[in-house]
Short mmCIF file of C-alpha atoms in Angstrom, two decimals:
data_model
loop_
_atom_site.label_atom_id
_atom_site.label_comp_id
_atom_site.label_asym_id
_atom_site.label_seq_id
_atom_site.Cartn_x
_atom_site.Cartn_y
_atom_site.Cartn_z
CA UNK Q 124 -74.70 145.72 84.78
CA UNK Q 125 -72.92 143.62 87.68
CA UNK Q 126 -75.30 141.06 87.08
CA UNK Q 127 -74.58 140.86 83.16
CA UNK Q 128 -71.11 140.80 83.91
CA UNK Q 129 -71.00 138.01 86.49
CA UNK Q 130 -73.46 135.92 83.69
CA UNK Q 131 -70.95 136.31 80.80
CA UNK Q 132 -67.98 135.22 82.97
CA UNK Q 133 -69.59 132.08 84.02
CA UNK Q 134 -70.61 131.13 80.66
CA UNK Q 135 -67.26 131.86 79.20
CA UNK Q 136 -65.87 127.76 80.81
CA UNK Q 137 -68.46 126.37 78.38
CA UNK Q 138 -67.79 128.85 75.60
CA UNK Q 139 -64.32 127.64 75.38
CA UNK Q 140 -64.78 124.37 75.83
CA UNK Q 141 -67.15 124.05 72.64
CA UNK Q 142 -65.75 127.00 70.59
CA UNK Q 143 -61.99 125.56 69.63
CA UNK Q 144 -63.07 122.81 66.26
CA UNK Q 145 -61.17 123.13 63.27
CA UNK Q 146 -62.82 123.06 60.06
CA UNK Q 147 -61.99 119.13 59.96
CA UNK Q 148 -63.65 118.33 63.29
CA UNK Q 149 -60.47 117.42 65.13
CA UNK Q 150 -59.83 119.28 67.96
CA UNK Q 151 -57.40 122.01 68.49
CA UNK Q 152 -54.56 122.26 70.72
CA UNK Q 153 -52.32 124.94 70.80
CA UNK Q 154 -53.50 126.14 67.16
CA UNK Q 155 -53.04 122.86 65.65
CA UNK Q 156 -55.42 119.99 65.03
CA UNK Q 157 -54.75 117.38 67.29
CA UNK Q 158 -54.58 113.61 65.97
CA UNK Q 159 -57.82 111.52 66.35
CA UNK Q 160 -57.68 109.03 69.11
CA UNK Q 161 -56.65 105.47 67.96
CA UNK Q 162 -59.75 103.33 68.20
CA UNK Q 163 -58.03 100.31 67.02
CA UNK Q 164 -60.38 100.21 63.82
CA UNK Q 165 -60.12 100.40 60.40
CA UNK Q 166 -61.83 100.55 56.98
CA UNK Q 167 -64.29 103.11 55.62
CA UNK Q 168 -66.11 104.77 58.60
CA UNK Q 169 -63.95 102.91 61.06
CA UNK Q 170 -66.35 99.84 61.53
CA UNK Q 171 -63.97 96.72 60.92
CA UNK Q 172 -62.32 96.00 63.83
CA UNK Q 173 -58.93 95.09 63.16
CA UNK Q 174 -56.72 92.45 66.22
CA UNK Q 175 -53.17 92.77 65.50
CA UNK Q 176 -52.66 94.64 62.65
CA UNK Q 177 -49.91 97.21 62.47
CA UNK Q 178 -49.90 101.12 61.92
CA UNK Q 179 -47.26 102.22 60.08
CA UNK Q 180 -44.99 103.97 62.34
CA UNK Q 181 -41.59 105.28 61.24
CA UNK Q 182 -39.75 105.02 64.98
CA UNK Q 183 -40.28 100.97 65.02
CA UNK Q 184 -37.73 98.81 66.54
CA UNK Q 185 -35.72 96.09 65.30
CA UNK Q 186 -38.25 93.49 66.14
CA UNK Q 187 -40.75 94.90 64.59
CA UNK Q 188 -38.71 95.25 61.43
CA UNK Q 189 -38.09 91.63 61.39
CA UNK Q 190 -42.07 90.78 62.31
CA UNK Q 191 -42.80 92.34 59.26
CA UNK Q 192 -40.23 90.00 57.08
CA UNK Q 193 -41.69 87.74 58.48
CA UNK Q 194 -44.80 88.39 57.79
CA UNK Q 195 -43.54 89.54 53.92
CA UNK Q 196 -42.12 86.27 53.93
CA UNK Q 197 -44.72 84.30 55.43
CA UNK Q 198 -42.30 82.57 56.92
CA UNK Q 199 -44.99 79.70 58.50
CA UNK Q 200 -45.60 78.58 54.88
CA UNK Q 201 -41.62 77.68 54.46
CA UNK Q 202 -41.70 74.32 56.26
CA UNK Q 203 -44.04 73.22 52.69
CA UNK Q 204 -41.21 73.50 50.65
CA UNK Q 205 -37.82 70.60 51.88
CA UNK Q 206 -40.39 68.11 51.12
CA UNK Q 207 -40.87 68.71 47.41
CA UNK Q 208 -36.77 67.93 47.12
CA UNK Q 209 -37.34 64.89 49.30
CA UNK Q 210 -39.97 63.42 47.67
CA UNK Q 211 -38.55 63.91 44.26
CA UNK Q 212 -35.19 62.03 45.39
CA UNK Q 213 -37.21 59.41 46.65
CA UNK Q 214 -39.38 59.03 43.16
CA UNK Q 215 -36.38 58.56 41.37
CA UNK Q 216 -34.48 55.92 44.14
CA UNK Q 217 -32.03 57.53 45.81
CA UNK Q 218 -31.42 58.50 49.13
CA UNK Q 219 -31.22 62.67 49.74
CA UNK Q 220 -27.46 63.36 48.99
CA UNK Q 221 -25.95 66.94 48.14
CA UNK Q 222 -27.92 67.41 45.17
CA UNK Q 223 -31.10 67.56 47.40
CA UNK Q 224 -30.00 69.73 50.08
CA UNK Q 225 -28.80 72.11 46.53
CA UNK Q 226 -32.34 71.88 45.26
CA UNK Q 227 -33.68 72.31 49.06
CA UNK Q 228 -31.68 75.74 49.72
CA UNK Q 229 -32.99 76.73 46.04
CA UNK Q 230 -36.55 75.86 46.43
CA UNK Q 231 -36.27 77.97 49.67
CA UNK Q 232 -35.24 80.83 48.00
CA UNK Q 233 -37.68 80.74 44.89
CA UNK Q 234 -40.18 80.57 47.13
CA UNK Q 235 -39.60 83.17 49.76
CA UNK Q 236 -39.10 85.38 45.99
CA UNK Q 237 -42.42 84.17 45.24
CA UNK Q 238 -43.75 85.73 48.38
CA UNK Q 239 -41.87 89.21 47.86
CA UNK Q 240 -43.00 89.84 44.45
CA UNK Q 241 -46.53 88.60 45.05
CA UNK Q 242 -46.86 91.18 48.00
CA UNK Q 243 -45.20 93.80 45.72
CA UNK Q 244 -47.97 93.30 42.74
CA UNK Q 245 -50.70 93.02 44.70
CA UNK Q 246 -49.57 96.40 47.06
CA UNK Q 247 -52.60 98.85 45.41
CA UNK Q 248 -55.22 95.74 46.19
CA UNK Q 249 -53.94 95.06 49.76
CA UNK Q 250 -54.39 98.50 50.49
CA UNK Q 251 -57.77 98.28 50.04
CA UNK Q 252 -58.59 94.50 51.14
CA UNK Q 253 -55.87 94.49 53.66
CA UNK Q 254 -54.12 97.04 54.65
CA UNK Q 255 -52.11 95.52 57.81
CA UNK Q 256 -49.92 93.18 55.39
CA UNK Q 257 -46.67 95.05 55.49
CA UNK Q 258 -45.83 96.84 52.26
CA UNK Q 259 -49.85 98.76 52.53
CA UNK Q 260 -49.09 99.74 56.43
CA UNK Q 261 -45.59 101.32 55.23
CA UNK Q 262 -43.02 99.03 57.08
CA UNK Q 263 -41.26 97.78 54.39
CA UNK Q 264 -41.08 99.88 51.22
CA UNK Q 265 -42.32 98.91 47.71
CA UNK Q 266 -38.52 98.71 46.13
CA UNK Q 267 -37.20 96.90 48.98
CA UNK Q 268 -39.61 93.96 48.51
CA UNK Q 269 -38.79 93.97 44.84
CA UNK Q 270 -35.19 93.95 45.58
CA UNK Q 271 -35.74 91.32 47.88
CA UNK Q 272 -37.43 89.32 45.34
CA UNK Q 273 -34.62 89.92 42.55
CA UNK Q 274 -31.99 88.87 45.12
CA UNK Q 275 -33.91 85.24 46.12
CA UNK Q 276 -34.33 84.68 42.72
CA UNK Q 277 -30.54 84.74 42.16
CA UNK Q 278 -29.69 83.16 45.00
CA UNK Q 279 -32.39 80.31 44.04
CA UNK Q 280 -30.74 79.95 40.30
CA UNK Q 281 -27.10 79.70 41.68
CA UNK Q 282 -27.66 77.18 43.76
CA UNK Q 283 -29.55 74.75 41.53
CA UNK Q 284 -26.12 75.79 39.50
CA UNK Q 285 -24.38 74.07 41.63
CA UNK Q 286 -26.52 70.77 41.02
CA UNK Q 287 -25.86 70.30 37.77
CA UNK Q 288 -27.14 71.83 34.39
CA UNK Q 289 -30.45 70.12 34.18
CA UNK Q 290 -31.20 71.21 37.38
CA UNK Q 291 -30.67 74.78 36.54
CA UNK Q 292 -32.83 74.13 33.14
CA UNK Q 293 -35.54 72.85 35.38
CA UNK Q 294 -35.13 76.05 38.44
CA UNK Q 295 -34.90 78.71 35.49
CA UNK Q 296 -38.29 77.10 34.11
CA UNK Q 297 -39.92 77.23 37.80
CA UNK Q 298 -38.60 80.79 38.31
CA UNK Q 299 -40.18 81.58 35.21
CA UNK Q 300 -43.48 80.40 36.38
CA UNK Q 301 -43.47 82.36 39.80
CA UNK Q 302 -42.57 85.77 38.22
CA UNK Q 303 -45.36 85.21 35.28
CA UNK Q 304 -47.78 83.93 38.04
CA UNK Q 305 -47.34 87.40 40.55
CA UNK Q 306 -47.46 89.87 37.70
CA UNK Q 307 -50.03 88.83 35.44
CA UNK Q 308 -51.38 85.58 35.57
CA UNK Q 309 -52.64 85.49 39.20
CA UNK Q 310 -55.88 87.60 38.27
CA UNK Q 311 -56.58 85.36 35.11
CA UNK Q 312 -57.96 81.83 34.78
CA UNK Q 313 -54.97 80.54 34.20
CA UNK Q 314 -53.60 81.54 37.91
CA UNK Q 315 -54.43 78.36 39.56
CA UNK Q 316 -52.62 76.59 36.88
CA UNK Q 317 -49.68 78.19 36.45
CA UNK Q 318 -49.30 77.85 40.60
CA UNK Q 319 -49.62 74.05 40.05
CA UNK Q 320 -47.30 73.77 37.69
CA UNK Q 321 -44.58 75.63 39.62
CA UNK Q 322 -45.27 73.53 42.49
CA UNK Q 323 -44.48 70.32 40.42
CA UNK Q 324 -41.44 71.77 38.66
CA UNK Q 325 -40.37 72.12 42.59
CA UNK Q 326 -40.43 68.26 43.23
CA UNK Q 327 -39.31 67.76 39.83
CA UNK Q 328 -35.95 69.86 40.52
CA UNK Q 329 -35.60 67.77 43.55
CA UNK Q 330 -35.36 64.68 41.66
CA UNK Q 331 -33.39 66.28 38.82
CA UNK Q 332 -31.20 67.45 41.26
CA UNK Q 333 -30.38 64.16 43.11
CA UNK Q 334 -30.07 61.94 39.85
CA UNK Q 335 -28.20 64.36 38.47
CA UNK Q 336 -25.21 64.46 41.53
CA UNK Q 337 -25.38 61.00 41.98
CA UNK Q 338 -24.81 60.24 38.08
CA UNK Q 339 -21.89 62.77 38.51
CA UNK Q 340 -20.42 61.01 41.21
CA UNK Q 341 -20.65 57.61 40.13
CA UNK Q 342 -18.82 58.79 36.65
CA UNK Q 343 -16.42 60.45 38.59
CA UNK Q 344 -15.86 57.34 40.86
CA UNK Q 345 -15.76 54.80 37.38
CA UNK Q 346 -13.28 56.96 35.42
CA UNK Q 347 -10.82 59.03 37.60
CA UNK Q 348 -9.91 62.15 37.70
CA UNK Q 349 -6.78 62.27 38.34
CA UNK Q 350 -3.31 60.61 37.45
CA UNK Q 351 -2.14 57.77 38.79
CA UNK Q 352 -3.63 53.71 38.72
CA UNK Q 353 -7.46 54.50 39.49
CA UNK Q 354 -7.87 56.62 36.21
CA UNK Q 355 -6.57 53.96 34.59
CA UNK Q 356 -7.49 50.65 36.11
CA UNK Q 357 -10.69 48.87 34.33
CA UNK Q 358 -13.31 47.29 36.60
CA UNK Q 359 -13.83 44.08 37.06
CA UNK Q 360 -16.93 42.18 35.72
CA UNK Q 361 -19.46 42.07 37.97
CA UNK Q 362 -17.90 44.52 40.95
CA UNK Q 363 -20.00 46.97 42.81
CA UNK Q 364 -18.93 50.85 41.92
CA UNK Q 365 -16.80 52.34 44.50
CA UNK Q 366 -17.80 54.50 47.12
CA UNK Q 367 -16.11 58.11 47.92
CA UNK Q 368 -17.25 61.09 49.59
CA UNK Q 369 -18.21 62.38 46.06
CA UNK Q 370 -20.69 59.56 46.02
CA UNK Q 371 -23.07 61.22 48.49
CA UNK Q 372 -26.80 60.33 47.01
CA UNK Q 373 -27.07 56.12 47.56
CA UNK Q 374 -28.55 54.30 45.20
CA UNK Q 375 -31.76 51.81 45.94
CA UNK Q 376 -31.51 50.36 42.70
CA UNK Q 377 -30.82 50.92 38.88
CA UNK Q 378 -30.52 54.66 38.13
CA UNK Q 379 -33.69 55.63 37.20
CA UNK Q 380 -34.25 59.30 34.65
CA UNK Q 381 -36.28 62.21 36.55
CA UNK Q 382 -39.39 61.78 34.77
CA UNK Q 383 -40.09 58.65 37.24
CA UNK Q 384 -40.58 62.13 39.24
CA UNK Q 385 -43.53 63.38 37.24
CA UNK Q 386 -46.30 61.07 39.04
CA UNK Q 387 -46.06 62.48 42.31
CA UNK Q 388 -44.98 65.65 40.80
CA UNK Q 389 -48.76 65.44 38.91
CA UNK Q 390 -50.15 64.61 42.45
CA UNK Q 391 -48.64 67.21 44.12
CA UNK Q 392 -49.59 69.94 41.27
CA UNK Q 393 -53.55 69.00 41.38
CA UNK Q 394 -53.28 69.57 45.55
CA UNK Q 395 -51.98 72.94 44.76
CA UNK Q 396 -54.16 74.14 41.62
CA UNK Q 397 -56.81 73.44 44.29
CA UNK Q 398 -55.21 75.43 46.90
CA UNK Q 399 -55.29 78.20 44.43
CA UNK Q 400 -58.43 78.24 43.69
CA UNK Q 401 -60.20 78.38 46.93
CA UNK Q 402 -57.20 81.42 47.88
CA UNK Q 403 -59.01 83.50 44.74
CA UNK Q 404 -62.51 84.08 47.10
CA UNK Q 405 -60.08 84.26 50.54
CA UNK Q 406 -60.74 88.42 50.36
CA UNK Q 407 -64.48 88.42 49.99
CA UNK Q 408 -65.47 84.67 50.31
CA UNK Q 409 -68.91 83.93 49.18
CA UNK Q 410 -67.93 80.38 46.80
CA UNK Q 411 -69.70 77.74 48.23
CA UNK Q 412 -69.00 75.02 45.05
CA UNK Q 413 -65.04 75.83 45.24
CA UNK Q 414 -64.18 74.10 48.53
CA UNK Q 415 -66.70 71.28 47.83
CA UNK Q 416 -65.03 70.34 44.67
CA UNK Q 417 -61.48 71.11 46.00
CA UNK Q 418 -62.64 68.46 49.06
CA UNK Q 419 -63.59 65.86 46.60
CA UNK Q 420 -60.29 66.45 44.86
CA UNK Q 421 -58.33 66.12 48.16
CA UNK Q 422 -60.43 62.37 48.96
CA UNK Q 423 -59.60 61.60 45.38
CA UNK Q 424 -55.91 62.05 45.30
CA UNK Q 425 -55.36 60.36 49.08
CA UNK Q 426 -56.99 57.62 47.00
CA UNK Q 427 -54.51 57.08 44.48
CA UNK Q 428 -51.94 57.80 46.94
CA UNK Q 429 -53.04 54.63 48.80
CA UNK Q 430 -54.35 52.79 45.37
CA UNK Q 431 -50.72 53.33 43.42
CA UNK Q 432 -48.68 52.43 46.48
CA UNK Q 433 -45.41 50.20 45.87
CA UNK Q 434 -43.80 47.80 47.93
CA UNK Q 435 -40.48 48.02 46.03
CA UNK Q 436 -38.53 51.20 45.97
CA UNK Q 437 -39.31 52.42 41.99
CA UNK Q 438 -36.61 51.05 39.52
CA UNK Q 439 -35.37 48.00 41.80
CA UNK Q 440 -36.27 44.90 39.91
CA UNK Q 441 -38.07 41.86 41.86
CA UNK Q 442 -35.15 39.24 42.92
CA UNK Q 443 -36.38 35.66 41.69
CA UNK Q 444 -35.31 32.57 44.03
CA UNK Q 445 -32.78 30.89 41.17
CA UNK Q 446 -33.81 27.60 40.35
CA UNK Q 447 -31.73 25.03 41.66
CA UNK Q 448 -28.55 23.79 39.29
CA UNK Q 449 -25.64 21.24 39.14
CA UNK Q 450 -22.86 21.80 41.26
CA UNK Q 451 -20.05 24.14 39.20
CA UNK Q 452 -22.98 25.22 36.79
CA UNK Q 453 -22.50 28.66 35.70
CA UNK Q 454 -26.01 28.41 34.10
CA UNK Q 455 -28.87 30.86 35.23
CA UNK Q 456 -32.38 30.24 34.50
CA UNK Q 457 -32.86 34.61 34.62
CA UNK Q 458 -30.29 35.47 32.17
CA UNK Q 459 -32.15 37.63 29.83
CA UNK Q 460 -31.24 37.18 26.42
CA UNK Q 461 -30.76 32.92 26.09
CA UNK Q 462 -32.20 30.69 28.67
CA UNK Q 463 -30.73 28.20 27.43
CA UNK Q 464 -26.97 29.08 26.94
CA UNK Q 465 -24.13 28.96 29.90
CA UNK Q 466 -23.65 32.42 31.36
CA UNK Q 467 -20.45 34.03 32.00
CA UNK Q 468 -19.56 33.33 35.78
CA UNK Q 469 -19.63 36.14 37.70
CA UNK Q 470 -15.67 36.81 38.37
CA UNK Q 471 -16.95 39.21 41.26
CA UNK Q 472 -17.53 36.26 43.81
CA UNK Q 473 -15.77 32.96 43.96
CA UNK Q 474 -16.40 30.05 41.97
CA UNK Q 475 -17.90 27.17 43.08
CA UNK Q 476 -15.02 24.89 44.25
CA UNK Q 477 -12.42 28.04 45.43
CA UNK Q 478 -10.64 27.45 48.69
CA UNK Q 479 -11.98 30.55 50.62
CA UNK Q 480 -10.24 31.06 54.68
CA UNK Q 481 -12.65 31.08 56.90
CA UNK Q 482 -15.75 30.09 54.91
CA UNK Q 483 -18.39 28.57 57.00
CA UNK Q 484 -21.07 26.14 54.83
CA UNK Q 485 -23.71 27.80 57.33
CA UNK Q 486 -22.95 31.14 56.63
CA UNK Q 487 -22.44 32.37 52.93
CA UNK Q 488 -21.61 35.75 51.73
CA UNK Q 489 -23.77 37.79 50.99
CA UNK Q 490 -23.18 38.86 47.05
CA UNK Q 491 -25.29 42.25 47.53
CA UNK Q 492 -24.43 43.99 50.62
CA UNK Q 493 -27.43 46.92 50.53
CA UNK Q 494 -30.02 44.01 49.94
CA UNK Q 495 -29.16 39.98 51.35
CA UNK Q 496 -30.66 37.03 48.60
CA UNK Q 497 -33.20 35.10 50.08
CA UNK Q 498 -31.98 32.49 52.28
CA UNK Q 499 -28.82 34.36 53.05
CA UNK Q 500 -27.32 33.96 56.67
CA UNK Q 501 -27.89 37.81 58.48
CA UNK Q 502 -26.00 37.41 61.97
CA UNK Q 503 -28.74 38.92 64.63
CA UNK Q 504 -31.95 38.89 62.51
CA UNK Q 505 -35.07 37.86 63.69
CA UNK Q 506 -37.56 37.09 61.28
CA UNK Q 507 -40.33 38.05 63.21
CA UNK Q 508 -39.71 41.90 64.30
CA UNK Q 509 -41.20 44.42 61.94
CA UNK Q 510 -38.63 45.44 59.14
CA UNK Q 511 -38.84 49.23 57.35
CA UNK Q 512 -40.57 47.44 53.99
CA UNK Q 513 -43.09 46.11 56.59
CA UNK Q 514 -43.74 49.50 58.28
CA UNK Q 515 -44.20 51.30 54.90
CA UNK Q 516 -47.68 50.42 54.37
CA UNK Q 517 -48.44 51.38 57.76
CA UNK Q 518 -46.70 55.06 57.44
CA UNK Q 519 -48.11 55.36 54.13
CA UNK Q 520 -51.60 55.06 55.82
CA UNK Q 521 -50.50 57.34 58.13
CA UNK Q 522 -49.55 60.06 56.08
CA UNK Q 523 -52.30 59.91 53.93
CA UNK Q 524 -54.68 59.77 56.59
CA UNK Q 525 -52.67 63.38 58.04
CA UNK Q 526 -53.37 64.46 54.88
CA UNK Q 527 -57.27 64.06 54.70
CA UNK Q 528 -57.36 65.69 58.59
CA UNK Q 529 -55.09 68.67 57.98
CA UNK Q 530 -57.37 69.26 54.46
CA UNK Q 531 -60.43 68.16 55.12
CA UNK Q 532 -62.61 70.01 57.82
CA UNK Q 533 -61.06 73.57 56.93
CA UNK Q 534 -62.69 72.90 53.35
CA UNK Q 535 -65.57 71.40 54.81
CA UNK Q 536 -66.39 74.45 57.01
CA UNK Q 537 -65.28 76.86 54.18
CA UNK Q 538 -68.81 75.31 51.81
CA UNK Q 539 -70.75 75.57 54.70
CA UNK Q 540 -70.35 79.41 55.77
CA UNK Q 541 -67.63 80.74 52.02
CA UNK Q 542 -67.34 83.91 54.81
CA UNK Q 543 -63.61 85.26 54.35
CA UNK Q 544 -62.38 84.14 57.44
CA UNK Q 545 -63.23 80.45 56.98
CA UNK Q 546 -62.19 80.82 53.42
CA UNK Q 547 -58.55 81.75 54.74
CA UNK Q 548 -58.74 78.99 57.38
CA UNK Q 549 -59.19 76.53 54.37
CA UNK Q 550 -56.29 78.00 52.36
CA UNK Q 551 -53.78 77.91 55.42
CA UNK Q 552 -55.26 74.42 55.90
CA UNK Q 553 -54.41 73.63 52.37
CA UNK Q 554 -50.64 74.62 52.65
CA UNK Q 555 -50.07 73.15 55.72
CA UNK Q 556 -51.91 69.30 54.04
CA UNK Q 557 -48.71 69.73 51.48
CA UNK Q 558 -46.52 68.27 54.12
CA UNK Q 559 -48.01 65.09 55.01
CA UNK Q 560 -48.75 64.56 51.13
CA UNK Q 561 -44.76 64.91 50.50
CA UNK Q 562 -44.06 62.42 53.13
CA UNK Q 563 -46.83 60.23 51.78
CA UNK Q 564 -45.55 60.37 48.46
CA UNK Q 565 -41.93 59.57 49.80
CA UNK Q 566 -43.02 56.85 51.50
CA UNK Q 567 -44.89 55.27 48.77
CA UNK Q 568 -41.91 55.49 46.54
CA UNK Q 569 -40.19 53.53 49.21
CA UNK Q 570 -38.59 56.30 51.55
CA UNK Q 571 -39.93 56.08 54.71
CA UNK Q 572 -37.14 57.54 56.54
CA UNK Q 573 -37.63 60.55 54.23
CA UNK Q 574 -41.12 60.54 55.07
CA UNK Q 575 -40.85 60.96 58.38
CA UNK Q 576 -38.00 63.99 58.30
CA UNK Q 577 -41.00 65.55 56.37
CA UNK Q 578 -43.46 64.96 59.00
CA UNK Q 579 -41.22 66.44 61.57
CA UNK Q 580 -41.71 69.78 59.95
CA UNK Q 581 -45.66 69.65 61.14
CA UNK Q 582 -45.55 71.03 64.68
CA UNK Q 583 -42.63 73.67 63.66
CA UNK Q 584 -45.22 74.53 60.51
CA UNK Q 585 -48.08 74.88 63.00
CA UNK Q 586 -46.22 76.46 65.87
CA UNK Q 587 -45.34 79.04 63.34
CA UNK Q 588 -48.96 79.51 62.01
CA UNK Q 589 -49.99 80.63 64.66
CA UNK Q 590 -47.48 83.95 65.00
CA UNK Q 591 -47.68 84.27 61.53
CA UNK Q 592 -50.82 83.55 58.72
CA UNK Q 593 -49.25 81.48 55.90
CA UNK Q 594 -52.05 83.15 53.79
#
């Protein structure tokens, strides 16, 4: 009997160590199941391991909160968007003025709508496909993402408001396109298209935008708006329009309507309808012919980037040497409508003959200040130091060839092994190309300055992508 005893009491350790499992084989702890360990994996049997994704957790801190935004917002992908506004500007001639930075700050805020609402649509799917993206893992709800969405879209439409009626014709139509894209046309054939199309309307709003302000101003400057002798005093033949702080977009040459836009616009669309179509396989991968046909698209439009190129800004008309004439002949060989027949002297610049103080014979006036005439005196020039019209092929080349290395090899790698992973790599790839395509566009339309504000937004863009996916 002692010896029965003493056997049950050492076997009563092991009992208790094996006997407390619930009926859910967690174990128990004080009469309740305890939580399974966190293995750091996720999907169905816990096999897919999962780096940096986030549990939801409702105690999270104020960074985390924003880290989600971010990622809601996918924030890295932002840096794509100023150059559709610049490039537009500079398809039309004129410099970025106050209309851009209007259709800038509302192409921002369309977007990052965009991004909301397509998160918000797609919330069911992502829970299954990928359920670390923020509104599946529970740190930011369903209605606030919505909200967010409906709150950048009015912010978006307000300030392309403030740019003028067509431009708010032309924001309207692109906010159209996003919310039909997110909540029914992503998952149909017409998806890519309808992305494409928004992303054109973007550049076209940028050049709507700027022509539109810098028509405004230049009424407003001709005309008067107020009482006193400039409402009232008519201009002089041949005088340049006056200047004001209203007139904030320069002109390069002869205003110019925004469908001069819709080239690069076109140009810009095809990149993205590409984009879009590789980002349909990015979940499960698998298309090997996507990428190589998106790759052939991305050689042919650097192509016509570089085939198309113009070494005059668009709309400024080529300046003919005049043909040499009597002295005090107001005749000019150009005049457009009778060769033959005396033109009206210009009453802008003195006549041949006028007593002008301090005229040197060595040094005339220059008639056009933004662009001297051939032959004209220019104190400090030196005709052999590169000039910004001679360093626009160069950048073009450039920007073009940016293009092709930020597109390129992601696609490439993408037909080789269509596994998800790669597949992303090609999409982020493909956002990240739309930068030095905008500043090759600008600088083919004879920006370059814009051009290279654009291509300052590369190493912020990729600095960024790597905290945050753009995909």
């Amino acid at each position: 009997m002692r010896r029965l005893l003493l056997s049950a009491l050492g076997a009563l350790p092991a009992a208790l160590r094996a006997a407390p499992a619930g009926l859910n084989g967690r174990a128990v702890r004080g009469g309740r199941p305890a939580a399974a360990p966190d293995d750091g994996l996720s999907g169905t049997g816990g096999t897919a391991p999962v780096p940096d994704r986030h549990r939801p957790s409702p105690g999270r801190g104020r960074g985390d909160t924003v880290r989600a935004w971010t990622e809601l917002f996918r924030v890295s992908a932002l840096f794509s968007v100023p150059g559709d506004a610049l490039a537009g500007a500079a398809a039309v001639g004129r410099s970025p003025g106050r209309g851009t930075a209007l259709a800038i700050g509302a192409s921002l805020c369309l977007y990052e709508a965009g991004m909301a609402l397509n998160d918000w649509a797609d919330r069911e799917e992502d829970a299954v496909d990928r359920p670390h993206r923020p509104i599946p893992s529970g740190r930011i709800s369903p209605s606030a993402a919505l909200g967010a969405a409906g709150a950048l879209t009015a912010a978006g439409l307000a300030l392309a408001a403030r740019a003028g009626r067509p431009a708010l014709a032309v924001a309207t139509g692109l906010a159209a396109t996003v919310w039909a894209y997110d909540l029914h046309l992503k998952h149909t054939k017409a998806g890519p298209a309808a992305m494409a199309a928004a992303r054109s309307l973007d550049l076209l709003l940028g050049a709507t935008a700027t022509a539109t302000a810098m028509s405004t101003a230049t009424a407003t400057s001709y005309a008067g708006t107020g009482p006193g002798p400039r409402a009232t005093r008519p201009m002089r033949l041949g005088a340049v329009p006056p200047t004001g702080p209203d007139n904030v977009a320069r002109a390069a040459g002869p205003a110019r309507s925004p469908l001069a836009a819709l080239p690069a616009a076109l140009v810009l669309g095809a990149h993205t309808y590409g984009v879009t179509a590789v980002s349909r396989h990015e979940a499960q991968g698998g298309s090997t012919a996507v990428p190589l046909a998106v790759l052939a698209t991305t050689t042919a439009l650097a192509a016509a980037v570089l085939a198309t190129h113009q070494r005059q800004r668009p709309g400024e008309p080529a300046r003919p040497r005049p043909a040499a004439t009597a002295p005090g002949s107001s005749y000019r060989p150009d005049h457009p409508h009778h060769p033959a027949a005396p033109a009206m002297p210009d009453l802008g610049a003195p006549l041949p003959g006028t007593y002008r103080p301090h005229h040197h014979p060595t040094a005339p006036s220059m008639l056009d200040l933004g662009a001297p005439q051939p032959g004209t005196y220019r104190p400090g020039h030196h005709p052999h130091r590169p000039t910004a019209p001679a360093l626009t092929p160069l950048l073009l080349a450039a920007f073009t060839g940016a293009y092709l290395r930020t597109a390129g090899p992601p696609l490439l790698h993408a037909a080789l092994n269509p596994s998800p992973p790669l597949t992303q790599r090609a999409v982020g790839g493909g956002i990240r190309a739309m930068i030095p395509l905008q500043a090759a566009l600008a600088a083919r339309a004879g920006a370059p300055g814009s051009g290279l504000a654009v291509m300052a937004l590369v190493p912020l863009a990729r600095s960024l992508a790597r905290k945050v996916s753009p995909t």
